[in-house]
Tab-separated table of C-alpha atoms in Angstrom:
chain	number	residue	atom	x	y	z
J	10	MET	CA	194.885	21.943	123.323
J	11	SER	CA	197.680	22.785	120.909
J	12	ASP	CA	198.180	24.542	117.596
J	13	GLY	CA	196.500	22.762	114.729
J	14	GLN	CA	193.564	21.557	116.778
J	15	ALA	CA	190.064	22.885	116.421
J	16	LYS	CA	189.304	25.806	118.702
J	17	GLY	CA	187.553	25.007	121.941
J	18	LYS	CA	184.331	26.585	123.148
J	19	LEU	CA	184.372	28.873	126.188
J	20	ALA	CA	181.410	30.255	128.132
J	21	LEU	CA	181.323	32.807	130.950
J	22	TYR	CA	178.345	33.596	133.159
J	23	TRP	CA	177.609	36.129	135.908
J	24	ALA	CA	175.113	35.183	138.653
J	25	ALA	CA	174.801	36.708	142.174
J	26	SER	CA	177.973	38.779	142.305
J	27	CYS	CA	179.255	42.305	141.779
J	28	GLY	CA	180.731	41.856	138.298
J	29	GLY	CA	184.342	42.192	139.384
J	30	CYS	CA	185.128	38.715	138.085
J	31	GLU	CA	184.042	39.788	134.613
J	32	ILE	CA	186.527	42.662	134.736
J	33	ALA	CA	189.236	40.394	136.170
J	34	VAL	CA	189.113	38.220	133.050
J	35	LEU	CA	190.286	41.227	131.039
J	36	ALA	CA	193.063	41.915	133.562
J	37	ILE	CA	195.160	39.286	131.813
J	38	ASP	CA	195.714	42.098	129.283
J	39	GLU	CA	197.141	41.062	125.915
J	40	LYS	CA	196.971	37.391	126.933
J	41	ILE	CA	193.252	37.613	126.126
J	42	LEU	CA	194.425	37.299	122.511
J	43	GLU	CA	195.822	33.878	123.363
J	44	VAL	CA	192.448	32.944	124.803
J	45	ALA	CA	190.795	34.077	121.572
J	46	LYS	CA	193.347	32.078	119.613
J	47	HIS	CA	192.372	28.838	121.323
J	48	PHE	CA	188.708	29.385	122.190
J	49	ASP	CA	185.555	30.665	120.589
J	50	ILE	CA	183.552	32.492	123.248
J	51	VAL	CA	180.080	31.064	122.690
J	52	PHE	CA	178.308	32.696	125.645
J	53	TRP	CA	179.260	35.771	127.692
J	54	PRO	CA	176.203	37.932	128.453
J	55	CYS	CA	178.327	40.727	129.915
J	56	ALA	CA	180.254	41.225	126.688
J	57	THR	CA	178.352	39.567	123.830
J	58	ASP	CA	174.748	39.338	122.709
J	59	GLY	CA	174.199	35.654	123.437
J	60	LYS	CA	170.738	34.401	124.326
J	61	VAL	CA	169.712	31.674	126.729
J	62	ARG	CA	167.834	29.941	123.920
J	63	ASP	CA	171.113	29.720	121.994
J	64	VAL	CA	172.670	27.796	124.882
J	65	GLU	CA	169.600	25.597	125.213
J	66	LYS	CA	170.000	24.541	121.567
J	67	MET	CA	173.626	23.489	122.029
J	68	GLU	CA	174.501	19.821	122.320
J	69	ASP	CA	175.072	18.641	125.876
J	70	GLY	CA	178.788	18.742	126.657
J	71	SER	CA	179.565	20.909	123.641
J	72	ILE	CA	181.075	23.753	125.708
J	73	ASP	CA	184.629	22.844	126.662
J	74	VAL	CA	184.985	25.204	129.637
J	75	CYS	CA	182.525	27.408	131.511
J	76	LEU	CA	183.748	30.014	133.996
J	77	PHE	CA	180.745	30.567	136.250
J	78	ASN	CA	180.996	33.466	138.696
J	79	GLY	CA	178.447	34.375	141.335
J	80	GLY	CA	176.326	32.548	143.853
J	81	ILE	CA	172.755	31.364	143.357
J	82	ARG	CA	170.169	33.851	144.638
J	83	THR	CA	167.265	33.378	142.187
J	84	SER	CA	165.467	30.679	140.225
J	85	GLU	CA	166.908	32.074	136.996
J	86	GLN	CA	170.456	31.697	138.313
J	87	GLU	CA	169.717	28.141	139.390
J	88	TYR	CA	168.338	27.347	135.951
J	89	MET	CA	171.438	28.786	134.284
J	90	ALA	CA	173.737	26.843	136.624
J	91	LYS	CA	172.013	23.583	135.717
J	92	LEU	CA	171.870	24.463	132.029
J	93	LEU	CA	175.548	25.386	131.816
J	94	ARG	CA	176.506	22.324	133.849
J	95	ARG	CA	174.718	20.140	131.325
J	96	LYS	CA	176.262	21.894	128.334
J	97	SER	CA	179.838	22.067	129.690
J	98	LYS	CA	182.562	19.471	129.867
J	99	VAL	CA	184.356	21.479	132.568
J	100	LEU	CA	182.557	23.818	134.974
J	101	VAL	CA	184.725	26.172	137.046
J	102	ALA	CA	183.439	27.991	140.132
J	103	PHE	CA	185.144	31.249	139.230
J	104	GLY	CA	185.756	33.585	142.151
J	105	SER	CA	184.663	33.757	145.754
J	106	CYS	CA	180.914	34.244	145.142
J	107	ALA	CA	180.587	31.003	143.185
J	108	MET	CA	182.981	29.160	145.479
J	109	GLU	CA	181.934	30.428	148.933
J	110	GLY	CA	178.995	32.829	148.570
J	111	CYS	CA	181.184	35.865	149.335
J	112	ILE	CA	179.522	39.167	150.334
J	113	PRO	CA	176.082	38.254	148.874
J	114	GLY	CA	176.130	35.235	151.190
J	115	LEU	CA	176.047	37.504	154.240
J	116	ALA	CA	172.401	38.120	153.333
J	117	ASN	CA	171.775	34.644	154.751
J	118	LEU	CA	171.688	36.363	158.132
J	119	ASN	CA	168.268	37.676	157.099
J	120	THR	CA	165.131	36.299	155.520
J	121	ARG	CA	163.806	37.285	152.105
J	122	GLU	CA	160.992	39.215	153.797
J	123	GLU	CA	163.458	41.193	155.907
J	124	ILE	CA	165.555	41.998	152.845
J	125	PHE	CA	162.536	43.157	150.839
J	126	ARG	CA	161.274	45.246	153.734
J	127	THR	CA	164.622	47.014	154.046
J	128	VAL	CA	165.122	47.560	150.312
J	129	TYR	CA	161.590	48.473	149.270
J	130	GLU	CA	160.166	50.133	152.376
J	131	GLU	CA	162.566	51.231	155.083
J	132	THR	CA	165.457	52.980	153.350
J	133	PRO	CA	165.321	56.790	153.777
J	134	SER	CA	165.157	57.445	150.036
J	135	THR	CA	162.294	55.019	149.374
J	136	GLU	CA	158.696	56.125	148.881
J	137	ASN	CA	156.449	53.074	148.685
J	138	PRO	CA	153.133	53.763	150.484
J	139	GLN	CA	151.475	50.741	148.824
J	140	HIS	CA	154.240	48.454	150.128
J	141	VAL	CA	154.838	47.018	146.666
J	142	THR	CA	157.442	44.261	146.491
J	143	PRO	CA	158.577	42.072	143.573
J	144	GLN	CA	156.298	39.149	142.776
J	145	HIS	CA	157.104	36.068	140.744
J	146	VAL	CA	153.947	36.511	138.636
J	147	THR	CA	152.060	39.769	138.044
J	148	GLU	CA	148.913	40.139	135.942
J	149	VAL	CA	149.115	43.038	133.466
J	150	PRO	CA	146.749	43.969	130.613
J	151	GLU	CA	149.052	42.306	128.099
J	152	GLY	CA	149.198	39.046	130.055
J	153	LYS	CA	151.440	37.704	132.814
J	154	LEU	CA	154.723	39.327	133.790
J	155	TYR	CA	157.261	36.910	135.268
J	156	LEU	CA	160.233	37.705	137.472
J	157	PRO	CA	162.744	35.153	138.796
J	158	ILE	CA	161.962	33.788	142.245
J	159	PHE	CA	164.143	35.491	144.847
J	160	TYR	CA	165.302	32.706	147.171
J	161	ASP	CA	165.388	32.988	150.915
J	162	THR	CA	168.981	31.725	150.891
J	163	VAL	CA	172.095	32.357	148.827
J	164	PHE	CA	173.710	29.114	147.662
J	165	THR	CA	177.167	28.417	146.341
J	166	LEU	CA	177.515	26.885	142.898
J	167	ASP	CA	178.473	23.443	144.206
J	168	GLN	CA	175.364	23.370	146.406
J	169	ILE	CA	173.358	23.411	143.171
J	170	VAL	CA	175.426	21.430	140.635
J	171	GLU	CA	178.619	19.421	140.520
J	172	VAL	CA	181.676	21.648	140.102
J	173	ASP	CA	184.848	20.410	138.439
J	174	TYR	CA	187.303	23.075	139.617
J	175	TYR	CA	187.481	26.142	141.826
J	176	LEU	CA	189.353	29.371	141.164
J	177	PRO	CA	189.280	31.474	144.359
J	178	GLY	CA	189.570	35.203	144.882
J	179	CYS	CA	187.447	38.333	145.049
J	180	PRO	CA	188.188	38.558	142.209
J	181	PRO	CA	190.818	36.000	141.170
J	182	GLU	CA	194.135	37.656	140.436
J	183	ALA	CA	195.070	37.903	136.753
J	184	GLU	CA	198.111	35.695	137.265
J	185	ARG	CA	195.971	32.911	138.759
J	186	ILE	CA	193.428	33.237	135.952
J	187	TRP	CA	196.202	32.818	133.433
J	188	ASP	CA	197.591	29.833	135.374
J	189	ALA	CA	194.166	28.208	135.101
J	190	ILE	CA	193.887	28.929	131.381
J	191	VAL	CA	197.357	27.475	130.748
J	192	ALA	CA	196.475	24.368	132.774
J	193	ILE	CA	193.350	23.925	130.662
J	194	LEU	CA	195.178	24.501	127.374
J	195	GLU	CA	197.989	22.132	128.270
J	196	ASN	CA	195.641	19.558	129.790
J	197	LYS	CA	197.507	19.741	133.108
J	198	LEU	CA	194.540	20.236	135.393
J	199	PRO	CA	194.630	18.752	138.908
J	200	PRO	CA	192.119	16.051	139.937
J	201	LYS	CA	188.473	17.066	139.632
J	202	GLY	CA	187.155	18.912	142.644
J	203	SER	CA	190.472	20.676	143.188
J	204	VAL	CA	191.187	24.335	143.727
J	205	ILE	CA	193.372	25.703	140.935
J	206	GLY	CA	195.908	27.549	143.030
J	207	VAL	CA	198.687	27.209	145.559
J	208	ASP	CA	198.529	25.147	148.736
J	209	THR	CA	199.837	27.601	151.275
J	210	THR	CA	198.655	30.679	153.150
J	211	VAL	CA	198.959	34.424	152.668
J	212	CYS	CA	201.368	34.502	155.617
J	213	ASP	CA	203.852	32.523	153.539
J	214	GLU	CA	203.740	35.199	150.836
J	215	CYS	CA	203.880	38.097	153.277
J	216	PRO	CA	207.298	39.757	153.783
J	217	ARG	CA	206.509	41.137	157.256
J	218	LYS	CA	208.593	40.082	160.261
J	219	ARG	CA	206.954	37.523	162.538
J	220	THR	CA	207.784	36.536	166.103
J	221	GLU	CA	205.713	35.014	168.881
J	222	LYS	CA	202.212	36.475	168.913
J	223	LYS	CA	200.758	37.599	172.252
J	224	ILE	CA	197.670	39.767	171.872
J	225	LYS	CA	196.154	41.768	174.715
J	226	LYS	CA	193.927	43.910	172.507
J	227	PHE	CA	192.514	43.786	168.996
J	228	TYR	CA	192.294	47.062	167.084
J	229	ARG	CA	189.994	48.117	164.282
J	230	THR	CA	191.877	49.292	161.214
J	231	TRP	CA	190.850	52.903	161.754
J	232	GLN	CA	192.124	52.969	165.345
J	233	VAL	CA	195.850	52.623	164.676
J	234	ILE	CA	198.467	53.265	162.022
J	235	PRO	CA	200.544	50.069	161.986
J	236	ASP	CA	204.237	49.999	161.310
J	237	GLU	CA	205.120	48.687	157.876
J	238	GLU	CA	207.461	45.847	158.822
J	239	THR	CA	205.934	43.891	161.710
J	240	CYS	CA	203.248	41.237	161.297
J	241	LEU	CA	199.909	43.035	161.475
J	242	LEU	CA	198.378	40.383	163.715
J	243	GLU	CA	201.222	40.866	166.205
J	244	GLN	CA	200.207	44.534	166.274
J	245	GLY	CA	196.685	43.539	167.297
J	246	ILE	CA	195.098	44.045	163.883
J	247	ILE	CA	193.006	41.098	162.742
J	248	CYS	CA	194.783	39.856	159.638
J	249	CYS	CA	193.185	36.788	158.074
J	250	GLY	CA	196.361	35.657	156.328
J	251	VAL	CA	196.899	32.847	158.841
J	252	ALA	CA	193.792	31.063	157.518
J	253	THR	CA	193.600	32.294	153.914
J	254	ARG	CA	194.889	30.545	150.805
J	255	ALA	CA	197.747	32.315	149.090
J	256	GLY	CA	197.669	33.380	145.473
J	257	CYS	CA	197.274	37.132	145.702
J	258	GLY	CA	200.897	37.878	146.554
J	259	ALA	CA	199.858	39.249	149.967
J	260	LYS	CA	198.890	42.489	148.272
J	261	CYS	CA	196.940	43.923	151.208
J	262	PRO	CA	199.600	43.410	153.917
J	263	ARG	CA	202.221	44.822	151.545
J	264	VAL	CA	200.345	48.160	151.570
J	265	ASN	CA	199.817	48.155	155.347
J	266	SER	CA	196.280	46.768	155.206
J	267	PRO	CA	195.254	43.439	156.762
J	268	CYS	CA	194.243	40.419	154.718
J	269	ILE	CA	190.444	40.098	154.796
J	270	GLY	CA	190.301	36.513	153.528
J	271	CYS	CA	189.019	36.832	149.977
J	272	TYR	CA	191.003	33.847	148.687
J	273	GLY	CA	189.148	31.538	151.036
J	274	PRO	CA	190.313	28.506	152.985
J	275	ASN	CA	193.503	26.632	152.347
J	276	THR	CA	193.553	22.928	151.480
J	277	ASP	CA	191.695	20.536	153.830
J	278	VAL	CA	190.021	23.362	155.809
J	279	VAL	CA	186.365	22.423	156.266
J	280	ASP	CA	185.168	25.720	157.730
J	281	TYR	CA	187.142	28.900	157.089
J	282	GLY	CA	185.645	30.866	159.986
J	283	ALA	CA	186.359	28.099	162.479
J	284	ARG	CA	189.949	27.913	161.253
J	285	LEU	CA	190.406	31.664	161.686
J	286	MET	CA	188.793	31.669	165.108
J	287	ALA	CA	191.105	28.879	166.243
J	288	ALA	CA	194.125	30.828	164.993
J	289	LEU	CA	193.104	33.999	166.826
J	290	ALA	CA	192.216	32.121	169.998
J	291	SER	CA	195.755	30.759	170.113
J	292	VAL	CA	197.332	34.237	170.239
J	293	ILE	CA	195.160	35.903	172.910
J	294	ASP	CA	197.509	36.476	175.846
J	295	SER	CA	195.238	35.590	178.743
J	296	ASN	CA	193.882	32.617	180.667
J	297	ASP	CA	191.184	34.656	182.397
J	298	PRO	CA	187.756	33.980	180.808
J	299	ALA	CA	186.478	37.449	181.708
J	300	GLU	CA	189.484	39.175	180.170
J	301	ILE	CA	189.295	36.994	177.055
J	302	GLN	CA	185.613	37.878	176.695
J	303	ARG	CA	186.421	41.582	176.981
J	304	ILE	CA	189.231	41.388	174.407
J	305	ILE	CA	186.912	39.671	171.939
J	306	GLU	CA	183.887	41.904	172.510
J	307	GLU	CA	185.869	45.134	172.286
J	308	GLY	CA	188.029	44.131	169.339
J	309	ILE	CA	185.643	41.983	167.284
J	310	PRO	CA	182.209	43.670	167.381
J	311	ASP	CA	181.095	41.908	164.167
J	312	PRO	CA	182.093	38.232	164.481
J	313	VAL	CA	180.203	37.032	161.387
J	314	GLY	CA	181.572	39.830	159.226
J	315	THR	CA	185.068	39.125	160.547
J	316	PHE	CA	185.179	35.329	160.363
J	317	TYR	CA	182.679	34.599	157.579
J	318	ARG	CA	182.853	37.699	155.399
J	319	PHE	CA	183.399	35.598	152.273
J	320	SER	CA	182.373	32.107	153.341
J	321	LEU	CA	179.095	32.165	155.277
J	322	ALA	CA	177.040	30.532	152.512
J	323	HIS	CA	179.485	27.624	152.297
J	324	SER	CA	180.208	27.284	155.998
J	325	LEU	CA	178.944	24.797	158.555
J	326	LEU	CA	176.697	27.631	159.801
J	327	ARG	CA	174.584	27.789	156.656
J	328	ARG	CA	170.900	28.068	157.406
J	329	LYS	CA	169.608	25.154	155.354
J	330	ARG	CA	170.464	22.870	152.503
J	331	LYS	CA	169.041	23.168	149.037
J	332	THR	CA	165.483	21.981	148.597
J	333	ALA	CA	163.559	21.375	145.409
J	334	VAL	CA	162.326	24.556	143.734
J	335	PRO	CA	161.021	25.389	140.269
J	336	THR	CA	163.801	25.734	137.735
J	337	THR	CA	161.930	26.830	134.638
J	338	VAL	CA	162.589	30.256	133.159
J	339	HIS	CA	159.815	32.285	131.547
């Protein structure tokens, strides 16, 4: 898209996520004026008063680009994913929640009933003697009250609809967002299905000194104060940079904090957690099964939270595949 052409149409949507991706869009600062120069924002519920019915009335394929952040937790979010897919020429899984499931995806360790019981009955601040939980349909004097169906499983966007591109990060860094916008404006996008980003790992962006890694003990971050120059993994701190796509500038290791993996897997990695486990297994300095077991149990008390913090919903460990459910919105 260049000067003199008609402005494109841009949509943004927020599903099962924290909202950080919405804020990250504004982190491009004054460059947002360039976005406004080239695009009319036709739907952005977080910032404008657009209605679903307005989107429904649009011609199919009339939205040039949709940045869709968040996973799919409810029937309403599934409906919006399918609606925006139909209306958009290009659909981008924007951020880790849409791409991998992210933190909401960790709820896949529990059933819907377990989640409702915790939230609506068992928390110390909750008083609910009638054990009331959300229902899809509730009869009230005025008629029927509808709520979206809360699914048993969190799904990633591409488990629901076809995704054209992925922009990783929790949230994506402003520089990478701008790179994606420039690629769209200049029509220099990679092949469909690609991640818009760099094909290397956080370790390659990290300035810390690296030698041969031989680990006898893993430490939790609160147990030690690492030195500021040596590779954190060599100091026994689980740093996910060895398995994580670059693009953030290694911001966490630069401030003496380990990478936690929010930029997801690098190119051609099928399962992020398996890749990270393989990397850590290669640096444990022992051939004794009992000692290896002790090192792992003492240093990694939460394996799922360590290896699949951002990627459980999209991993090979996901509980089930998508099945047909109602997709109408009341």
